[in-house]
Amino acid sequence: MSEARNTANLLARECIVTALLQLLKEKPLSALSISEITSRAGVSRMTYYRNYKSKEDIFVQALSDILDEYHQEFQALSDGQSHYSDYVNLTHCFTYFENHRDFIYSLFRCGLGNLLLTSLSEYITHIWYHPENGDTIEDFYTLQAFTSSLYSTYVSWAIRGKKETPEQLAKILSELYVKKQ
């Protein structure tokens, strides 16, 4: 695919996500039609179907893009010695969640919060679990527990009105998980 076409496709996908988020403020996902989404996004139905199989797939693809971007930022911040429960890593995580709060809130309003949990679990496992390097099944389940606590902490933070800063949340969680020696 040419760079110009790839850029145009990325822009179309961004427009579709933005349109979906705007429309979800007006009515539930089940009441939205593909025509409404494409009309608001300013793209054709063909463009929509080239990128997505369903309305829910918009969320799945957007989450994948968000986590890819997160990972790029993480790599730039990381010195290669970081740990998933490091204060700096967790601060970046909660700040990143906050930067994407409209998208995440829309997931929950649509009853699709499980997509965030699943995506986080897949991402964290992919980045931090390496049995070929000696990681054990205990390491795997520790990562699953960490993922669940990260997710639950974010949800509770949002419900409470985000009274704490990302730094305060990072401190709380980082102190719960002790780095393996």
mmCIF file with all atom_site columns, C-alpha atoms in Angstrom:
data_model
loop_
_atom_site.group_PDB
_atom_site.id
_atom_site.type_symbol
_atom_site.label_atom_id
_atom_site.label_alt_id
_atom_site.label_comp_id
_atom_site.label_asym_id
_atom_site.label_entity_id
_atom_site.label_seq_id
_atom_site.pdbx_PDB_ins_code
_atom_site.Cartn_x
_atom_site.Cartn_y
_atom_site.Cartn_z
_atom_site.occupancy
_atom_site.B_iso_or_equiv
_atom_site.pdbx_formal_charge
_atom_site.auth_seq_id
_atom_site.auth_comp_id
_atom_site.auth_asym_id
_atom_site.auth_atom_id
_atom_site.pdbx_PDB_model_num
ATOM 1   C CA . MET A 1 1   ? 0.000   0.000   0.000  1.00 0.00 ? 1   MET A CA 1
ATOM 2   C CA . SER A 1 2   ? 1.387   3.406   -0.867 1.00 0.00 ? 2   SER A CA 1
ATOM 3   C CA . GLU A 1 3   ? 2.221   5.801   1.922  1.00 0.00 ? 3   GLU A CA 1
ATOM 4   C CA . ALA A 1 4   ? -0.417  8.294   0.734  1.00 0.00 ? 4   ALA A CA 1
ATOM 5   C CA . ARG A 1 5   ? -3.128  5.626   0.691  1.00 0.00 ? 5   ARG A CA 1
ATOM 6   C CA . ASN A 1 6   ? -2.047  4.345   4.110  1.00 0.00 ? 6   ASN A CA 1
ATOM 7   C CA . THR A 1 7   ? -2.166  7.896   5.497  1.00 0.00 ? 7   THR A CA 1
ATOM 8   C CA . ALA A 1 8   ? -5.616  8.421   3.969  1.00 0.00 ? 8   ALA A CA 1
ATOM 9   C CA . ASN A 1 9   ? -6.819  5.149   5.496  1.00 0.00 ? 9   ASN A CA 1
ATOM 10  C CA . LEU A 1 10  ? -5.483  6.117   8.930  1.00 0.00 ? 10  LEU A CA 1
ATOM 11  C CA . LEU A 1 11  ? -7.241  9.465   8.656  1.00 0.00 ? 11  LEU A CA 1
ATOM 12  C CA . ALA A 1 12  ? -10.483 7.741   7.643  1.00 0.00 ? 12  ALA A CA 1
ATOM 13  C CA . ARG A 1 13  ? -10.220 5.421   10.645 1.00 0.00 ? 13  ARG A CA 1
ATOM 14  C CA . GLU A 1 14  ? -9.628  8.381   12.967 1.00 0.00 ? 14  GLU A CA 1
ATOM 15  C CA . CYS A 1 15  ? -12.681 10.121  11.502 1.00 0.00 ? 15  CYS A CA 1
ATOM 16  C CA . ILE A 1 16  ? -14.799 7.013   12.026 1.00 0.00 ? 16  ILE A CA 1
ATOM 17  C CA . VAL A 1 17  ? -13.695 6.688   15.656 1.00 0.00 ? 17  VAL A CA 1
ATOM 18  C CA . THR A 1 18  ? -14.352 10.386  16.281 1.00 0.00 ? 18  THR A CA 1
ATOM 19  C CA . ALA A 1 19  ? -17.776 10.142  14.634 1.00 0.00 ? 19  ALA A CA 1
ATOM 20  C CA . LEU A 1 20  ? -18.669 7.101   16.717 1.00 0.00 ? 20  LEU A CA 1
ATOM 21  C CA . LEU A 1 21  ? -17.660 8.827   19.954 1.00 0.00 ? 21  LEU A CA 1
ATOM 22  C CA . GLN A 1 22  ? -19.701 11.913  19.029 1.00 0.00 ? 22  GLN A CA 1
ATOM 23  C CA . LEU A 1 23  ? -22.765 9.876   18.099 1.00 0.00 ? 23  LEU A CA 1
ATOM 24  C CA . LEU A 1 24  ? -22.569 7.833   21.307 1.00 0.00 ? 24  LEU A CA 1
ATOM 25  C CA . LYS A 1 25  ? -23.232 11.048  23.224 1.00 0.00 ? 25  LYS A CA 1
ATOM 26  C CA . GLU A 1 26  ? -26.585 11.199  21.420 1.00 0.00 ? 26  GLU A CA 1
ATOM 27  C CA . LYS A 1 27  ? -27.745 7.576   21.482 1.00 0.00 ? 27  LYS A CA 1
ATOM 28  C CA . PRO A 1 28  ? -26.666 4.036   22.388 1.00 0.00 ? 28  PRO A CA 1
ATOM 29  C CA . LEU A 1 29  ? -24.459 1.930   20.143 1.00 0.00 ? 29  LEU A CA 1
ATOM 30  C CA . SER A 1 30  ? -27.314 -0.441  19.311 1.00 0.00 ? 30  SER A CA 1
ATOM 31  C CA . ALA A 1 31  ? -29.341 2.475   17.907 1.00 0.00 ? 31  ALA A CA 1
ATOM 32  C CA . LEU A 1 32  ? -26.546 3.733   15.626 1.00 0.00 ? 32  LEU A CA 1
ATOM 33  C CA . SER A 1 33  ? -26.468 2.769   11.984 1.00 0.00 ? 33  SER A CA 1
ATOM 34  C CA . ILE A 1 34  ? -23.393 2.396   9.822  1.00 0.00 ? 34  ILE A CA 1
ATOM 35  C CA . SER A 1 35  ? -24.838 5.123   7.591  1.00 0.00 ? 35  SER A CA 1
ATOM 36  C CA . GLU A 1 36  ? -24.974 7.548   10.521 1.00 0.00 ? 36  GLU A CA 1
ATOM 37  C CA . ILE A 1 37  ? -21.379 6.788   11.442 1.00 0.00 ? 37  ILE A CA 1
ATOM 38  C CA . THR A 1 38  ? -20.043 7.111   7.885  1.00 0.00 ? 38  THR A CA 1
ATOM 39  C CA . SER A 1 39  ? -22.057 10.262  7.246  1.00 0.00 ? 39  SER A CA 1
ATOM 40  C CA . ARG A 1 40  ? -20.752 11.920  10.413 1.00 0.00 ? 40  ARG A CA 1
ATOM 41  C CA . ALA A 1 41  ? -17.204 10.735  9.605  1.00 0.00 ? 41  ALA A CA 1
ATOM 42  C CA . GLY A 1 42  ? -17.405 11.964  6.010  1.00 0.00 ? 42  GLY A CA 1
ATOM 43  C CA . VAL A 1 43  ? -16.360 8.612   4.591  1.00 0.00 ? 43  VAL A CA 1
ATOM 44  C CA . SER A 1 44  ? -18.019 6.060   2.334  1.00 0.00 ? 44  SER A CA 1
ATOM 45  C CA . ARG A 1 45  ? -19.572 2.811   3.515  1.00 0.00 ? 45  ARG A CA 1
ATOM 46  C CA . MET A 1 46  ? -16.932 1.053   1.417  1.00 0.00 ? 46  MET A CA 1
ATOM 47  C CA . THR A 1 47  ? -14.213 2.752   3.488  1.00 0.00 ? 47  THR A CA 1
ATOM 48  C CA . TYR A 1 48  ? -15.983 1.657   6.642  1.00 0.00 ? 48  TYR A CA 1
ATOM 49  C CA . TYR A 1 49  ? -16.260 -1.974  5.528  1.00 0.00 ? 49  TYR A CA 1
ATOM 50  C CA . ARG A 1 50  ? -12.663 -2.001  4.300  1.00 0.00 ? 50  ARG A CA 1
ATOM 51  C CA . ASN A 1 51  ? -11.614 -1.299  7.901  1.00 0.00 ? 51  ASN A CA 1
ATOM 52  C CA . TYR A 1 52  ? -14.302 -2.801  10.131 1.00 0.00 ? 52  TYR A CA 1
ATOM 53  C CA . LYS A 1 53  ? -16.622 -5.788  10.337 1.00 0.00 ? 53  LYS A CA 1
ATOM 54  C CA . SER A 1 54  ? -18.926 -4.317  12.979 1.00 0.00 ? 54  SER A CA 1
ATOM 55  C CA . LYS A 1 55  ? -19.451 -1.253  15.151 1.00 0.00 ? 55  LYS A CA 1
ATOM 56  C CA . GLU A 1 56  ? -17.760 -3.076  18.009 1.00 0.00 ? 56  GLU A CA 1
ATOM 57  C CA . ASP A 1 57  ? -14.763 -3.681  15.747 1.00 0.00 ? 57  ASP A CA 1
ATOM 58  C CA . ILE A 1 58  ? -14.195 0.091   15.700 1.00 0.00 ? 58  ILE A CA 1
ATOM 59  C CA . PHE A 1 59  ? -13.451 -0.125  19.421 1.00 0.00 ? 59  PHE A CA 1
ATOM 60  C CA . VAL A 1 60  ? -11.243 -3.202  19.018 1.00 0.00 ? 60  VAL A CA 1
ATOM 61  C CA . GLN A 1 61  ? -9.131  -1.587  16.292 1.00 0.00 ? 61  GLN A CA 1
ATOM 62  C CA . ALA A 1 62  ? -8.928  1.740   18.115 1.00 0.00 ? 62  ALA A CA 1
ATOM 63  C CA . LEU A 1 63  ? -7.787  -0.020  21.300 1.00 0.00 ? 63  LEU A CA 1
ATOM 64  C CA . SER A 1 64  ? -5.102  -1.788  19.306 1.00 0.00 ? 64  SER A CA 1
ATOM 65  C CA . ASP A 1 65  ? -3.935  1.549   17.873 1.00 0.00 ? 65  ASP A CA 1
ATOM 66  C CA . ILE A 1 66  ? -3.990  3.176   21.319 1.00 0.00 ? 66  ILE A CA 1
ATOM 67  C CA . LEU A 1 67  ? -1.908  0.366   22.823 1.00 0.00 ? 67  LEU A CA 1
ATOM 68  C CA . ASP A 1 68  ? 0.552   0.483   19.910 1.00 0.00 ? 68  ASP A CA 1
ATOM 69  C CA . GLU A 1 69  ? 1.015   4.196   20.527 1.00 0.00 ? 69  GLU A CA 1
ATOM 70  C CA . TYR A 1 70  ? 1.328   3.571   24.258 1.00 0.00 ? 70  TYR A CA 1
ATOM 71  C CA . HIS A 1 71  ? 4.032   0.987   23.616 1.00 0.00 ? 71  HIS A CA 1
ATOM 72  C CA . GLN A 1 72  ? 6.002   3.390   21.425 1.00 0.00 ? 72  GLN A CA 1
ATOM 73  C CA . GLU A 1 73  ? 5.891   5.994   24.195 1.00 0.00 ? 73  GLU A CA 1
ATOM 74  C CA . PHE A 1 74  ? 6.800   3.359   26.779 1.00 0.00 ? 74  PHE A CA 1
ATOM 75  C CA . GLN A 1 75  ? 9.849   2.293   24.777 1.00 0.00 ? 75  GLN A CA 1
ATOM 76  C CA . ALA A 1 76  ? 10.981  5.903   24.536 1.00 0.00 ? 76  ALA A CA 1
ATOM 77  C CA . LEU A 1 77  ? 10.625  6.292   28.324 1.00 0.00 ? 77  LEU A CA 1
ATOM 78  C CA . SER A 1 78  ? 12.044  2.916   29.260 1.00 0.00 ? 78  SER A CA 1
ATOM 79  C CA . ASP A 1 79  ? 15.692  2.273   29.880 1.00 0.00 ? 79  ASP A CA 1
ATOM 80  C CA . GLY A 1 80  ? 15.261  -1.429  29.219 1.00 0.00 ? 80  GLY A CA 1
ATOM 81  C CA . GLN A 1 81  ? 15.456  -2.131  32.947 1.00 0.00 ? 81  GLN A CA 1
ATOM 82  C CA . SER A 1 82  ? 11.924  -1.110  33.864 1.00 0.00 ? 82  SER A CA 1
ATOM 83  C CA . HIS A 1 83  ? 9.374   -3.361  35.511 1.00 0.00 ? 83  HIS A CA 1
ATOM 84  C CA . TYR A 1 84  ? 5.642   -3.400  34.832 1.00 0.00 ? 84  TYR A CA 1
ATOM 85  C CA . SER A 1 85  ? 4.951   -2.157  38.362 1.00 0.00 ? 85  SER A CA 1
ATOM 86  C CA . ASP A 1 86  ? 7.538   0.644   38.362 1.00 0.00 ? 86  ASP A CA 1
ATOM 87  C CA . TYR A 1 87  ? 6.243   4.002   39.517 1.00 0.00 ? 87  TYR A CA 1
ATOM 88  C CA . VAL A 1 88  ? 7.303   5.690   36.246 1.00 0.00 ? 88  VAL A CA 1
ATOM 89  C CA . ASN A 1 89  ? 5.592   3.024   34.151 1.00 0.00 ? 89  ASN A CA 1
ATOM 90  C CA . LEU A 1 90  ? 2.385   3.238   36.171 1.00 0.00 ? 90  LEU A CA 1
ATOM 91  C CA . THR A 1 91  ? 2.360   7.040   36.122 1.00 0.00 ? 91  THR A CA 1
ATOM 92  C CA . HIS A 1 92  ? 2.670   6.914   32.346 1.00 0.00 ? 92  HIS A CA 1
ATOM 93  C CA . CYS A 1 93  ? -0.124  4.344   32.229 1.00 0.00 ? 93  CYS A CA 1
ATOM 94  C CA . PHE A 1 94  ? -2.635  6.338   34.293 1.00 0.00 ? 94  PHE A CA 1
ATOM 95  C CA . THR A 1 95  ? -1.735  9.553   32.465 1.00 0.00 ? 95  THR A CA 1
ATOM 96  C CA . TYR A 1 96  ? -2.275  7.758   29.170 1.00 0.00 ? 96  TYR A CA 1
ATOM 97  C CA . PHE A 1 97  ? -5.644  6.414   30.370 1.00 0.00 ? 97  PHE A CA 1
ATOM 98  C CA . GLU A 1 98  ? -6.606  9.951   31.309 1.00 0.00 ? 98  GLU A CA 1
ATOM 99  C CA . ASN A 1 99  ? -5.607  11.256  27.872 1.00 0.00 ? 99  ASN A CA 1
ATOM 100 C CA . HIS A 1 100 ? -7.958  8.683   26.297 1.00 0.00 ? 100 HIS A CA 1
ATOM 101 C CA . ARG A 1 101 ? -10.756 9.016   28.840 1.00 0.00 ? 101 ARG A CA 1
ATOM 102 C CA . ASP A 1 102 ? -13.494 9.890   26.296 1.00 0.00 ? 102 ASP A CA 1
ATOM 103 C CA . PHE A 1 103 ? -12.760 6.730   24.349 1.00 0.00 ? 103 PHE A CA 1
ATOM 104 C CA . ILE A 1 104 ? -12.586 4.597   27.505 1.00 0.00 ? 104 ILE A CA 1
ATOM 105 C CA . TYR A 1 105 ? -15.797 6.100   28.899 1.00 0.00 ? 105 TYR A CA 1
ATOM 106 C CA . SER A 1 106 ? -17.518 5.312   25.615 1.00 0.00 ? 106 SER A CA 1
ATOM 107 C CA . LEU A 1 107 ? -16.398 1.691   25.912 1.00 0.00 ? 107 LEU A CA 1
ATOM 108 C CA . PHE A 1 108 ? -18.013 1.449   29.323 1.00 0.00 ? 108 PHE A CA 1
ATOM 109 C CA . ARG A 1 109 ? -21.190 3.272   28.285 1.00 0.00 ? 109 ARG A CA 1
ATOM 110 C CA . CYS A 1 110 ? -21.595 0.696   25.499 1.00 0.00 ? 110 CYS A CA 1
ATOM 111 C CA . GLY A 1 111 ? -21.063 -2.211  27.871 1.00 0.00 ? 111 GLY A CA 1
ATOM 112 C CA . LEU A 1 112 ? -17.732 -3.023  26.235 1.00 0.00 ? 112 LEU A CA 1
ATOM 113 C CA . GLY A 1 113 ? -15.399 -2.399  29.170 1.00 0.00 ? 113 GLY A CA 1
ATOM 114 C CA . ASN A 1 114 ? -14.310 -6.027  28.897 1.00 0.00 ? 114 ASN A CA 1
ATOM 115 C CA . LEU A 1 115 ? -12.530 -5.068  25.659 1.00 0.00 ? 115 LEU A CA 1
ATOM 116 C CA . LEU A 1 116 ? -10.224 -2.793  27.649 1.00 0.00 ? 116 LEU A CA 1
ATOM 117 C CA . LEU A 1 117 ? -9.479  -5.551  30.162 1.00 0.00 ? 117 LEU A CA 1
ATOM 118 C CA . THR A 1 118 ? -8.841  -8.095  27.399 1.00 0.00 ? 118 THR A CA 1
ATOM 119 C CA . SER A 1 119 ? -6.617  -5.709  25.453 1.00 0.00 ? 119 SER A CA 1
ATOM 120 C CA . LEU A 1 120 ? -4.644  -4.777  28.572 1.00 0.00 ? 120 LEU A CA 1
ATOM 121 C CA . SER A 1 121 ? -4.179  -8.432  29.436 1.00 0.00 ? 121 SER A CA 1
ATOM 122 C CA . GLU A 1 122 ? -2.968  -9.301  25.943 1.00 0.00 ? 122 GLU A CA 1
ATOM 123 C CA . TYR A 1 123 ? -0.634  -6.299  25.856 1.00 0.00 ? 123 TYR A CA 1
ATOM 124 C CA . ILE A 1 124 ? 0.858   -6.858  29.314 1.00 0.00 ? 124 ILE A CA 1
ATOM 125 C CA . THR A 1 125 ? 1.308   -10.578 28.709 1.00 0.00 ? 125 THR A CA 1
ATOM 126 C CA . HIS A 1 126 ? 2.942   -9.935  25.339 1.00 0.00 ? 126 HIS A CA 1
ATOM 127 C CA . ILE A 1 127 ? 5.362   -7.362  26.767 1.00 0.00 ? 127 ILE A CA 1
ATOM 128 C CA . TRP A 1 128 ? 6.183   -8.894  30.135 1.00 0.00 ? 128 TRP A CA 1
ATOM 129 C CA . TYR A 1 129 ? 5.659   -12.671 29.959 1.00 0.00 ? 129 TYR A CA 1
ATOM 130 C CA . HIS A 1 130 ? 8.442   -14.656 28.292 1.00 0.00 ? 130 HIS A CA 1
ATOM 131 C CA . PRO A 1 131 ? 8.510   -18.349 29.234 1.00 0.00 ? 131 PRO A CA 1
ATOM 132 C CA . GLU A 1 132 ? 11.345  -18.862 26.744 1.00 0.00 ? 132 GLU A CA 1
ATOM 133 C CA . ASN A 1 133 ? 13.428  -16.652 29.072 1.00 0.00 ? 133 ASN A CA 1
ATOM 134 C CA . GLY A 1 134 ? 12.505  -18.566 32.209 1.00 0.00 ? 134 GLY A CA 1
ATOM 135 C CA . ASP A 1 135 ? 9.236   -16.886 33.212 1.00 0.00 ? 135 ASP A CA 1
ATOM 136 C CA . THR A 1 136 ? 7.041   -19.304 35.148 1.00 0.00 ? 136 THR A CA 1
ATOM 137 C CA . ILE A 1 137 ? 3.310   -19.910 35.349 1.00 0.00 ? 137 ILE A CA 1
ATOM 138 C CA . GLU A 1 138 ? 3.435   -17.935 38.600 1.00 0.00 ? 138 GLU A CA 1
ATOM 139 C CA . ASP A 1 139 ? 4.801   -14.987 36.607 1.00 0.00 ? 139 ASP A CA 1
ATOM 140 C CA . PHE A 1 140 ? 1.912   -15.371 34.164 1.00 0.00 ? 140 PHE A CA 1
ATOM 141 C CA . TYR A 1 141 ? -0.730  -15.271 36.883 1.00 0.00 ? 141 TYR A CA 1
ATOM 142 C CA . THR A 1 142 ? 1.017   -12.416 38.662 1.00 0.00 ? 142 THR A CA 1
ATOM 143 C CA . LEU A 1 143 ? 0.705   -10.442 35.427 1.00 0.00 ? 143 LEU A CA 1
ATOM 144 C CA . GLN A 1 144 ? -2.984  -11.360 35.173 1.00 0.00 ? 144 GLN A CA 1
ATOM 145 C CA . ALA A 1 145 ? -3.540  -10.159 38.749 1.00 0.00 ? 145 ALA A CA 1
ATOM 146 C CA . PHE A 1 146 ? -1.621  -6.989  37.967 1.00 0.00 ? 146 PHE A CA 1
ATOM 147 C CA . THR A 1 147 ? -3.711  -6.394  34.846 1.00 0.00 ? 147 THR A CA 1
ATOM 148 C CA . SER A 1 148 ? -6.932  -6.835  36.807 1.00 0.00 ? 148 SER A CA 1
ATOM 149 C CA . SER A 1 149 ? -5.769  -4.496  39.559 1.00 0.00 ? 149 SER A CA 1
ATOM 150 C CA . LEU A 1 150 ? -4.724  -1.882  36.988 1.00 0.00 ? 150 LEU A CA 1
ATOM 151 C CA . TYR A 1 151 ? -8.114  -2.116  35.297 1.00 0.00 ? 151 TYR A CA 1
ATOM 152 C CA . SER A 1 152 ? -10.085 -2.074  38.562 1.00 0.00 ? 152 SER A CA 1
ATOM 153 C CA . THR A 1 153 ? -8.056  0.827   39.912 1.00 0.00 ? 153 THR A CA 1
ATOM 154 C CA . TYR A 1 154 ? -8.765  2.849   36.773 1.00 0.00 ? 154 TYR A CA 1
ATOM 155 C CA . VAL A 1 155 ? -12.501 2.062   36.908 1.00 0.00 ? 155 VAL A CA 1
ATOM 156 C CA . SER A 1 156 ? -12.692 2.965   40.602 1.00 0.00 ? 156 SER A CA 1
ATOM 157 C CA . TRP A 1 157 ? -10.718 6.148   39.971 1.00 0.00 ? 157 TRP A CA 1
ATOM 158 C CA . ALA A 1 158 ? -13.142 7.172   37.232 1.00 0.00 ? 158 ALA A CA 1
ATOM 159 C CA . ILE A 1 159 ? -16.210 6.375   39.350 1.00 0.00 ? 159 ILE A CA 1
ATOM 160 C CA . ARG A 1 160 ? -14.813 8.411   42.257 1.00 0.00 ? 160 ARG A CA 1
ATOM 161 C CA . GLY A 1 161 ? -14.336 11.431  39.991 1.00 0.00 ? 161 GLY A CA 1
ATOM 162 C CA . LYS A 1 162 ? -10.568 11.133  39.579 1.00 0.00 ? 162 LYS A CA 1
ATOM 163 C CA . LYS A 1 163 ? -9.815  12.859  42.858 1.00 0.00 ? 163 LYS A CA 1
ATOM 164 C CA . GLU A 1 164 ? -6.315  11.424  42.941 1.00 0.00 ? 164 GLU A CA 1
ATOM 165 C CA . THR A 1 165 ? -3.551  12.235  40.481 1.00 0.00 ? 165 THR A CA 1
ATOM 166 C CA . PRO A 1 166 ? -2.001  9.626   38.185 1.00 0.00 ? 166 PRO A CA 1
ATOM 167 C CA . GLU A 1 167 ? 1.106   9.920   40.365 1.00 0.00 ? 167 GLU A CA 1
ATOM 168 C CA . GLN A 1 168 ? -0.837  9.066   43.521 1.00 0.00 ? 168 GLN A CA 1
ATOM 169 C CA . LEU A 1 169 ? -2.379  6.009   41.870 1.00 0.00 ? 169 LEU A CA 1
ATOM 170 C CA . ALA A 1 170 ? 1.013   4.927   40.544 1.00 0.00 ? 170 ALA A CA 1
ATOM 171 C CA . LYS A 1 171 ? 2.472   5.144   44.036 1.00 0.00 ? 171 LYS A CA 1
ATOM 172 C CA . ILE A 1 172 ? -0.336  3.023   45.492 1.00 0.00 ? 172 ILE A CA 1
ATOM 173 C CA . LEU A 1 173 ? -0.044  0.281   42.872 1.00 0.00 ? 173 LEU A CA 1
ATOM 174 C CA . SER A 1 174 ? 3.742   0.284   42.635 1.00 0.00 ? 174 SER A CA 1
ATOM 175 C CA . GLU A 1 175 ? 3.932   -0.343  46.371 1.00 0.00 ? 175 GLU A CA 1
ATOM 176 C CA . LEU A 1 176 ? 1.611   -3.345  46.038 1.00 0.00 ? 176 LEU A CA 1
ATOM 177 C CA . TYR A 1 177 ? 3.810   -5.131  43.528 1.00 0.00 ? 177 TYR A CA 1
ATOM 178 C CA . VAL A 1 178 ? 7.338   -5.889  44.593 1.00 0.00 ? 178 VAL A CA 1
ATOM 179 C CA . LYS A 1 179 ? 9.894   -6.191  41.846 1.00 0.00 ? 179 LYS A CA 1
ATOM 180 C CA . LYS A 1 180 ? 11.271  -9.702  41.513 1.00 0.00 ? 180 LYS A CA 1
ATOM 181 C CA . GLN A 1 181 ? 14.948  -9.940  42.308 1.00 0.00 ? 181 GLN A CA 1
#
